[in-house]
XYZ file of C-alpha atoms in Angstrom:
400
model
C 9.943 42.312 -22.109
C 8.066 42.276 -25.429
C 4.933 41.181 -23.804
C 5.180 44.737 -21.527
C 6.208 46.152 -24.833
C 3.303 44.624 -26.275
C 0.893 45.987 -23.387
C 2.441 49.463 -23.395
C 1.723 49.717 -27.401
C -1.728 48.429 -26.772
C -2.173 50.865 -23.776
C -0.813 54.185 -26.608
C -3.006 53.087 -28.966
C -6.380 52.963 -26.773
C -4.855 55.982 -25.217
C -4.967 58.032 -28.974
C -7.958 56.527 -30.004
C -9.554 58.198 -26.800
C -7.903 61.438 -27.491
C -9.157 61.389 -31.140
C -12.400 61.107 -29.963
C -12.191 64.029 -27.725
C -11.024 65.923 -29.989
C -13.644 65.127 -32.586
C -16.222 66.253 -29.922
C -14.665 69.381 -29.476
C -14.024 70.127 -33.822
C -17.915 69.002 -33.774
C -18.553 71.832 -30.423
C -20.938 69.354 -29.186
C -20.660 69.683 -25.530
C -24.003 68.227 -24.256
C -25.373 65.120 -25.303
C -29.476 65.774 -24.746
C -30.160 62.341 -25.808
C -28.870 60.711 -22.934
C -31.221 60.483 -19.688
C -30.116 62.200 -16.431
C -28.373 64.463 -17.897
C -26.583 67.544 -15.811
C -27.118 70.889 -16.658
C -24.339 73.008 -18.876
C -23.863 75.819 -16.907
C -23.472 79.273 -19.092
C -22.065 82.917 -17.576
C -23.553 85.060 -20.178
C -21.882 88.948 -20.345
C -22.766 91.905 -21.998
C -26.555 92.336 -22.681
C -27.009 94.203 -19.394
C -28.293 97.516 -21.792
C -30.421 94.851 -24.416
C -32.860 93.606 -21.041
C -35.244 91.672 -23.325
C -32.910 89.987 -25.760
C -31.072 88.823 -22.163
C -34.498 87.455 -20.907
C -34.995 85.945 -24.015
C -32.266 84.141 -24.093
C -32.473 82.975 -20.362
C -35.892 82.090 -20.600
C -35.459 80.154 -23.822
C -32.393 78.072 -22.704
C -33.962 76.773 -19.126
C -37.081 76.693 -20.345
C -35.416 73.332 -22.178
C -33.738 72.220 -18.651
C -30.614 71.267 -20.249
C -28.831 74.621 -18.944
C -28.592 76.602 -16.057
C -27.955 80.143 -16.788
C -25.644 82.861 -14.765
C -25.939 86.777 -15.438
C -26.264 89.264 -16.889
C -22.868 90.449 -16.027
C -21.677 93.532 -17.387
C -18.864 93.159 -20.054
C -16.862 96.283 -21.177
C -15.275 94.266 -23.932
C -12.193 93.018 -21.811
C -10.448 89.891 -23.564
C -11.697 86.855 -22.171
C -9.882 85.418 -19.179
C -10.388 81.905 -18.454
C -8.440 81.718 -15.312
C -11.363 83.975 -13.435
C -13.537 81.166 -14.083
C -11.514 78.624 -12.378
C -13.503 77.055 -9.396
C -16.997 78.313 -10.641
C -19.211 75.972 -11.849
C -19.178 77.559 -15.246
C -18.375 75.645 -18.334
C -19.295 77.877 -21.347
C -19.034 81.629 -21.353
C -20.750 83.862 -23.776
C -19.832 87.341 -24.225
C -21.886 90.071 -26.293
C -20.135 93.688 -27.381
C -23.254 96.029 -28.343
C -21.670 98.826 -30.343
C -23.805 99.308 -33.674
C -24.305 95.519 -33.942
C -24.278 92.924 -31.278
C -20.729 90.942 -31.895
C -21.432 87.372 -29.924
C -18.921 85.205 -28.613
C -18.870 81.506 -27.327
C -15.810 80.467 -25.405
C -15.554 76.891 -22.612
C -13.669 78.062 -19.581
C -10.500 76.227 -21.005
C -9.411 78.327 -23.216
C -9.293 82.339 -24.684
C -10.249 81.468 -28.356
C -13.817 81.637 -29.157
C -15.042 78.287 -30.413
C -18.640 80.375 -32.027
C -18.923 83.875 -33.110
C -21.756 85.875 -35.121
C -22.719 89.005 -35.150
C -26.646 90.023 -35.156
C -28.253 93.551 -35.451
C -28.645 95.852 -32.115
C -32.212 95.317 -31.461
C -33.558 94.745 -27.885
C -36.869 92.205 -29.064
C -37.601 88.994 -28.581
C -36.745 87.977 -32.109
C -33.419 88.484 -31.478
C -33.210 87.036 -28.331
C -34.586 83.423 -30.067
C -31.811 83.691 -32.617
C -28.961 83.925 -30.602
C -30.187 81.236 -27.980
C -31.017 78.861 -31.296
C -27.226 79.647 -32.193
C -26.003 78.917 -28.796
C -28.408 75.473 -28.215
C -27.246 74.633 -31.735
C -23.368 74.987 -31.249
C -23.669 73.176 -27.465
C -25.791 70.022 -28.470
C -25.636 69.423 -32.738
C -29.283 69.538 -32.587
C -32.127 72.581 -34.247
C -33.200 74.642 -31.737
C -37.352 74.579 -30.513
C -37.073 78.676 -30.434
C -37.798 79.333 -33.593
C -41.018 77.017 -33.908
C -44.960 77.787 -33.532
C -47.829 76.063 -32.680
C -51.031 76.293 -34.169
C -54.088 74.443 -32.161
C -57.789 74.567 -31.424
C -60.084 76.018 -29.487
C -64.183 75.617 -28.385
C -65.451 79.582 -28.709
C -69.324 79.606 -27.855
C -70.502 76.861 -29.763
C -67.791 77.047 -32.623
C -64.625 76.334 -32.555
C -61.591 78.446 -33.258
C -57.779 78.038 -34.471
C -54.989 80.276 -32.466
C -51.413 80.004 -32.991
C -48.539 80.527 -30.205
C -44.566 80.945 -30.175
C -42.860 77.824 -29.454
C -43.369 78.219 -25.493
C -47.377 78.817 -25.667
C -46.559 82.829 -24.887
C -47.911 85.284 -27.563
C -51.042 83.781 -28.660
C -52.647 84.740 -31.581
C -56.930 84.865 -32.777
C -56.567 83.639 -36.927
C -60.349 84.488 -36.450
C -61.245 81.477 -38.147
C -64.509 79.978 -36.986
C -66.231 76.381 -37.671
C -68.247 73.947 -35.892
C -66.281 71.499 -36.025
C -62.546 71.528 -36.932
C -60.576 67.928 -36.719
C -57.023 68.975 -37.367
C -55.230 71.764 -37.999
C -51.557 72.070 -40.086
C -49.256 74.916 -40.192
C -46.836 75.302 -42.907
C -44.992 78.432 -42.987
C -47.270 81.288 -43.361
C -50.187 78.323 -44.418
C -52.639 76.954 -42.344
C -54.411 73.901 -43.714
C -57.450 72.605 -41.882
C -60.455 69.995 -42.158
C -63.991 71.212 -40.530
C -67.586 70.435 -40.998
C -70.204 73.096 -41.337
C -73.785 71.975 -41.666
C -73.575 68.870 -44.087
C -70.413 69.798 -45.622
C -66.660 68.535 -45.102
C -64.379 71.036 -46.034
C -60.642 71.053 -46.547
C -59.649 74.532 -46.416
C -56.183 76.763 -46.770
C -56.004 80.253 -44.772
C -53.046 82.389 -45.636
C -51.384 84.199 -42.821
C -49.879 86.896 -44.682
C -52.829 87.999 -46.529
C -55.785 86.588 -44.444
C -57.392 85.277 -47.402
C -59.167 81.565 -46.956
C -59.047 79.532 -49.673
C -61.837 76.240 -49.890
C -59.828 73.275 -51.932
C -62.150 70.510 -51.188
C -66.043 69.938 -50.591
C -68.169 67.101 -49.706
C -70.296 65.135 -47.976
C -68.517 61.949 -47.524
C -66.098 62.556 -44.317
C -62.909 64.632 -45.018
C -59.735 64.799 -42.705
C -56.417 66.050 -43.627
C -53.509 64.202 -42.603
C -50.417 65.875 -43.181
C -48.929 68.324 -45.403
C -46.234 66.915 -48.064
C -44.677 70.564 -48.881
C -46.431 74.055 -49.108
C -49.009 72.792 -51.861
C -49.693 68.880 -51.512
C -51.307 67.081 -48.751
C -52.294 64.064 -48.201
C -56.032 63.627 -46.567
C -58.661 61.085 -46.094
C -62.088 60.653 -48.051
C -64.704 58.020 -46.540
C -67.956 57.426 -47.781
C -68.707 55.135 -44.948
C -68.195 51.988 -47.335
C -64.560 52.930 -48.838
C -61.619 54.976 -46.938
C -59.281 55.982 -49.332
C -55.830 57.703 -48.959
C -55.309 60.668 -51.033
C -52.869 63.559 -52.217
C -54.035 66.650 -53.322
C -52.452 69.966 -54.560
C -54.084 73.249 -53.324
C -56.033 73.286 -56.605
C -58.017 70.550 -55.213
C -56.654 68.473 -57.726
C -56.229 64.751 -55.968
C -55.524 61.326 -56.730
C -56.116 58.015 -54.976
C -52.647 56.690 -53.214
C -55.008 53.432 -51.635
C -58.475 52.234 -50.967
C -60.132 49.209 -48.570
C -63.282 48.910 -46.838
C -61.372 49.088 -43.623
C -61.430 52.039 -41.840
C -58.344 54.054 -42.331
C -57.242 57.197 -40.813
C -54.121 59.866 -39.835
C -51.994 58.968 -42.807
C -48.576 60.912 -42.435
C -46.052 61.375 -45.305
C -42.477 60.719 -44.770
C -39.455 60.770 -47.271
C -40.516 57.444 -48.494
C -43.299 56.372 -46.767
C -46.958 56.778 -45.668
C -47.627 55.767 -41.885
C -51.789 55.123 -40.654
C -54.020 53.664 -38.987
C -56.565 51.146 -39.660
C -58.541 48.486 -38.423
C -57.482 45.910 -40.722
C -56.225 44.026 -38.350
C -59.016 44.125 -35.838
C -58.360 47.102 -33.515
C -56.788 50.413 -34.674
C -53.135 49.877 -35.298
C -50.460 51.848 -37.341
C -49.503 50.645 -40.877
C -46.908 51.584 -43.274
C -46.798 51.505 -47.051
C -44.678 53.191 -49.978
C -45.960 56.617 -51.430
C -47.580 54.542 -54.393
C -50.008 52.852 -51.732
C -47.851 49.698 -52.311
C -46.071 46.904 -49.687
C -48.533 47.846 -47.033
C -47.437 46.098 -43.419
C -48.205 46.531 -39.710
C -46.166 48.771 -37.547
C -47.382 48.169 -33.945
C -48.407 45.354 -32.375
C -48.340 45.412 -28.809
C -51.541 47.084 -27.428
C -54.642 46.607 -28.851
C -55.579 50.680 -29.625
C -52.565 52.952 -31.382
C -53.570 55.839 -33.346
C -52.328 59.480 -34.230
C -48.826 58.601 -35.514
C -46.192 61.043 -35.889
C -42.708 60.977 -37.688
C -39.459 62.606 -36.724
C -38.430 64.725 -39.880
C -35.407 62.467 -39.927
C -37.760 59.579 -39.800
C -35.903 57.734 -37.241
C -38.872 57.767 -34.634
C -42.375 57.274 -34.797
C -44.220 58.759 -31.607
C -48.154 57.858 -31.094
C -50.866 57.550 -28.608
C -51.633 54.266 -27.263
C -54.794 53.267 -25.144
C -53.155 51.984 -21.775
C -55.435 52.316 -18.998
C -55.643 56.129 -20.606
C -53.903 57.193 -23.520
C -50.231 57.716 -23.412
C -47.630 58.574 -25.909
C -45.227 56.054 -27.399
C -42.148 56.430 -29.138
C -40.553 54.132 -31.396
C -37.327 53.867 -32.743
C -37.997 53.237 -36.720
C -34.925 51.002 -37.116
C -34.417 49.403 -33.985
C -37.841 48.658 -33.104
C -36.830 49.675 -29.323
C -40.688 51.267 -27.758
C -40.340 53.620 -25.120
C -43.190 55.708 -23.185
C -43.590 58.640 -22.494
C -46.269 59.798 -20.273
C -48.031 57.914 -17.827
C -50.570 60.218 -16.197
C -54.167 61.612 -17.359
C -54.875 60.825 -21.185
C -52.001 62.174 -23.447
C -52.957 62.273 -27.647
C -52.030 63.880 -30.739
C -48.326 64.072 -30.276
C -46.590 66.014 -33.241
C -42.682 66.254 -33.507
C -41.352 69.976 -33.807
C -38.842 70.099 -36.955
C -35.712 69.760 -34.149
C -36.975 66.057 -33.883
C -36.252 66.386 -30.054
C -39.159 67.975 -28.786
C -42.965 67.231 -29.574
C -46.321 69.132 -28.437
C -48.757 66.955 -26.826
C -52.484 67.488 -25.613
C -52.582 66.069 -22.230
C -55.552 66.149 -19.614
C -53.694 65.440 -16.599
C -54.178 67.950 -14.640
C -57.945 67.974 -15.483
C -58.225 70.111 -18.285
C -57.292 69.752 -21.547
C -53.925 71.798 -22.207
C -50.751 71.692 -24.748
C -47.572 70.144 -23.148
C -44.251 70.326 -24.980
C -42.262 67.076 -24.208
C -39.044 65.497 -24.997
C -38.121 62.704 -26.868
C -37.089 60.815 -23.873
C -39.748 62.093 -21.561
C -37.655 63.810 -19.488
C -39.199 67.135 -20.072
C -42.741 67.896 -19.873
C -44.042 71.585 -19.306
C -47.604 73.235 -19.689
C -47.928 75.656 -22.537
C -51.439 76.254 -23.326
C -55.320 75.287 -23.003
C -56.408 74.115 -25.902
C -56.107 70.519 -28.098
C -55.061 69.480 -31.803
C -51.840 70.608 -31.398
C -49.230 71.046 -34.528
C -46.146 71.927 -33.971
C -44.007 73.490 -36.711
C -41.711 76.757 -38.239
C-alpha cells in the first residue's frame, strides 16, 4: 500500500510540475516556439480592420511573409465581446480584434478564453507604418522573440560603371536611391539614420559617413594603403581594417577619424566584427582563411573554425550566442554556429551564398545568394527553414 502511495505521490508531483510549466508558458504568452524545426503554423482570425485596408495587408503580409502563421480575415467586428465558443472546431488558435473609433484599441485573445492576454492601443492611421507595429506586437507576444518588421536593409548596387548604395524595408519592398556613387564600394553599414561605408576612388581608400536625415557625407578616413570597415561599435566608433600590404592591423575609430591600433601581424586579416566582449576575424594565420577571436584589447587571440579549409565574413547574433559565416564547400554556403556549444549547422546548400548579417531579432539574417543565377538578397532563418528572395543586389546589412 505505501509503495502505490509512494507511486501516486510521485505521479502528483510530475503531474504539478507539468502544470507549472504550462502555466509559465502561458504568464510568458509564448505560444510558438520558432526555434524548433517543422514547426506548424499558429493560425490567427484577425477582426476589425475591414475600414483600415492597408494596415490589414500589412499585417497579413508581414506575419506569413515569416511562415510561422497562417492568417484568416479580415472579418468585420462591430465591437461585440469576444466569444470563444464560436471558435470551437475552427482551426483558429489566437484571435485578434481591432475597435477603430478615434484610435485603434487592439486585442489578443487564444480561443480558450474571453480575457485578452495583449492589448494596446495605436493611432487611427491606415499606412504601412502602422501596420508593422502592430504585427511586431503580435509576433512579439506569440513567440518572445523582436520582430524583423521594423528592420532595413541597406546594400549595393553596379550603376554604369559605378556602383551605388540603396536601402529597402525589411522585406526588399520600398527601395530607396541614397544617390551615393563610387567605383568601388566593399561594405556598407547602416546604423540608424547613419550609413558608414568603405570605397576606392582613383588611388584613394576612403571610409566615409552619409547622414540620412540631412544628406550630408562626411569623409573620416583617407589613404592609400587598403581600407575596409568592419563593423560599427555604436553610432560613432567602428572598427575597420588598414593594410599596407606588409602589416594588417585592426583598428577603432570615432567619426572624427580619430583611431587606434586594437592588433597588428603580417598575416592577412580581414572582417573583424565587435561583440560585447569580443572581436571575431579572419586571417590566414593559420594557412587558409579561418575565423579568430580575441578580447577588445587585441589580446588572447584563438581560432574559431576549423573544419573547412576557407571561412570568412563572420557575423554575430546581438546576443552573441551564434556566429553565422560563409564557408567554401563546393560553393559557398552559410554556417551557423552555436558560440557555446560549438554545435555547426548549415544553412544553404545551393548556388554560392556570402555575406550573411544577423537582423537585431537574432532569428533572421540577409544573405546574398546566386542561386538562381543572379546575384539577389535572401532573408533566411536561423535554422534554414526560411529562405525568400528580396532583392537584386549584394553586400547586404541588415539592421533598424
Amino acid at each position: 500500500m505505501r509503495k502505490k502511495l509512494k507511486i501516486y505521490f510521485l505521479f502528483f508531483i510530475l503531474l504539478l510540475c507539468s502544470f507549472i510549466n504550462t502555466a509559465n508558458a502561458e504568464d510568458g504568452k509564448i505560444y510558438l516556439d520558432i526555434t524548433q524545426p517543422g514547426i506548424k503554423k499558429l493560425t490567427l482570425a484577425i477582426e476589425g480592420f475591414d475600414n483600415l485596408p492597408l494596415v490589414w495587408d500589412t499585417i497579413k503580409q508581414n506575419l506569413e511573409f515569416t511562415e510561422y502563421f497562417r492568417v484568416y480575415g479580415p472579418f468585420p467586428y462591430k465591437g461585440e465581446k469576444f466569444e470563444p465558443s464560436l471558435w470551437k472546431g475552427s482551426d483558429v488558435e489566437i484571435v485578434v480584434k481591432a475597435e477603430t473609433v478615434n484610435k485603434i484599441s487592439m486585442k489578443l485573445f487564444t480561443v480558450t478564453s474571453d480575457i485578452p492576454v495583449f492589448t494596446k492601443d495605436y493611432s487611427l492611421q491606415n499606412n504601412e507604418h502602422t501596420g508593422n507595429l502592430i504585427a511586431a506586437d503580435i509576433y512579439r507576444i506569440l513567440t518572445g522573440k523582436e520582430p524583423p518588421f521594423l528592420n532595413r536593409i541597406a546594400f549595393v548596387r553596379k550603376i554604369k560603371g559605378s556602383m551605388g548604395i540603396f536601402i529597402s524595408n525589411w522585406n526588399g519592398k520600398k527601395i530607396h536611391d541614397t544617390g551615393i556613387r563610387r567605383e568601388i564600394i566593399s561594405k556598407v553599414i547602416l546604423k540608424g539614420n547613419s550609413i558608414f561605408y568603405s570605397s576606392i576612388q582613383g588611388k584613394f581608400w576612403h571610409i566615409e559617413l552619409f547622414d540620412l536625415s540631412t544628406k550630408k557625407n562626411k569623409e573620416i578616413i583617407k589613404t592609400k594603403k587598403l581600407l575596409q570597415i568592419g563593423d560599427t561599435v555604436n553610432n560613432s566608433q567602428f572598427v575597420y581594417i588598414e593594410n599596407d600590404g606588409e602589416l594588417s592591423e585592426i583598428k577603432l575609430s570615432d567619426i572624427s577619424g580619430n583611431s587606434k591600433i586594437i592588433s597588428s601581424s603580417h598575416w592577412i586579416d580581414a572582417s573583424p566584427r565587435w561583440t560585447g566582449s569580443h572581436i571575431f576575424f579572419v586571417s590566414n594565420r593559420s594557412g587558409s582563411p579561418q575565423i579568430y577571436q580575441m578580447s577588445q584589447s587585441g589580446n588572447g587571440i584563438r581560432r574559431v573554425t576549423y573544419q573547412g579549409r576557407y571561412n570568412t565574413e563572420p557575423t554575430i547574433s546581438p546576443d552573441g550566442s551564434k556566429l553565422a559565416f560563409s564557408s567554401l564547400t563546393g560553393g559557398f554556403q552559410i554556417f551557423i554556429i552555436d558560440t557555446l556549444s560549438g554545435a555547426k549547422v548549415q544553412l544553404t546548400k545551393d548556388g554560392n551564398n556570402e555575406q550573411p548579417s544577423f537582423c537585431p531579432d537574432g532569428h533572421f539574417l540577409t544573405i546574398m545568394s546566386d542561386r538562381r543565377g543572379k546575384k539577389e538578397i535572401y532573408l533566411i532563418s536561423s535554422d534554414g527553414t526560411i529562405q525568400k528572395s528580396l532583392t537584386d543586389g549584394y553586400l547586404p546589412y541588415c539592421t533598424r
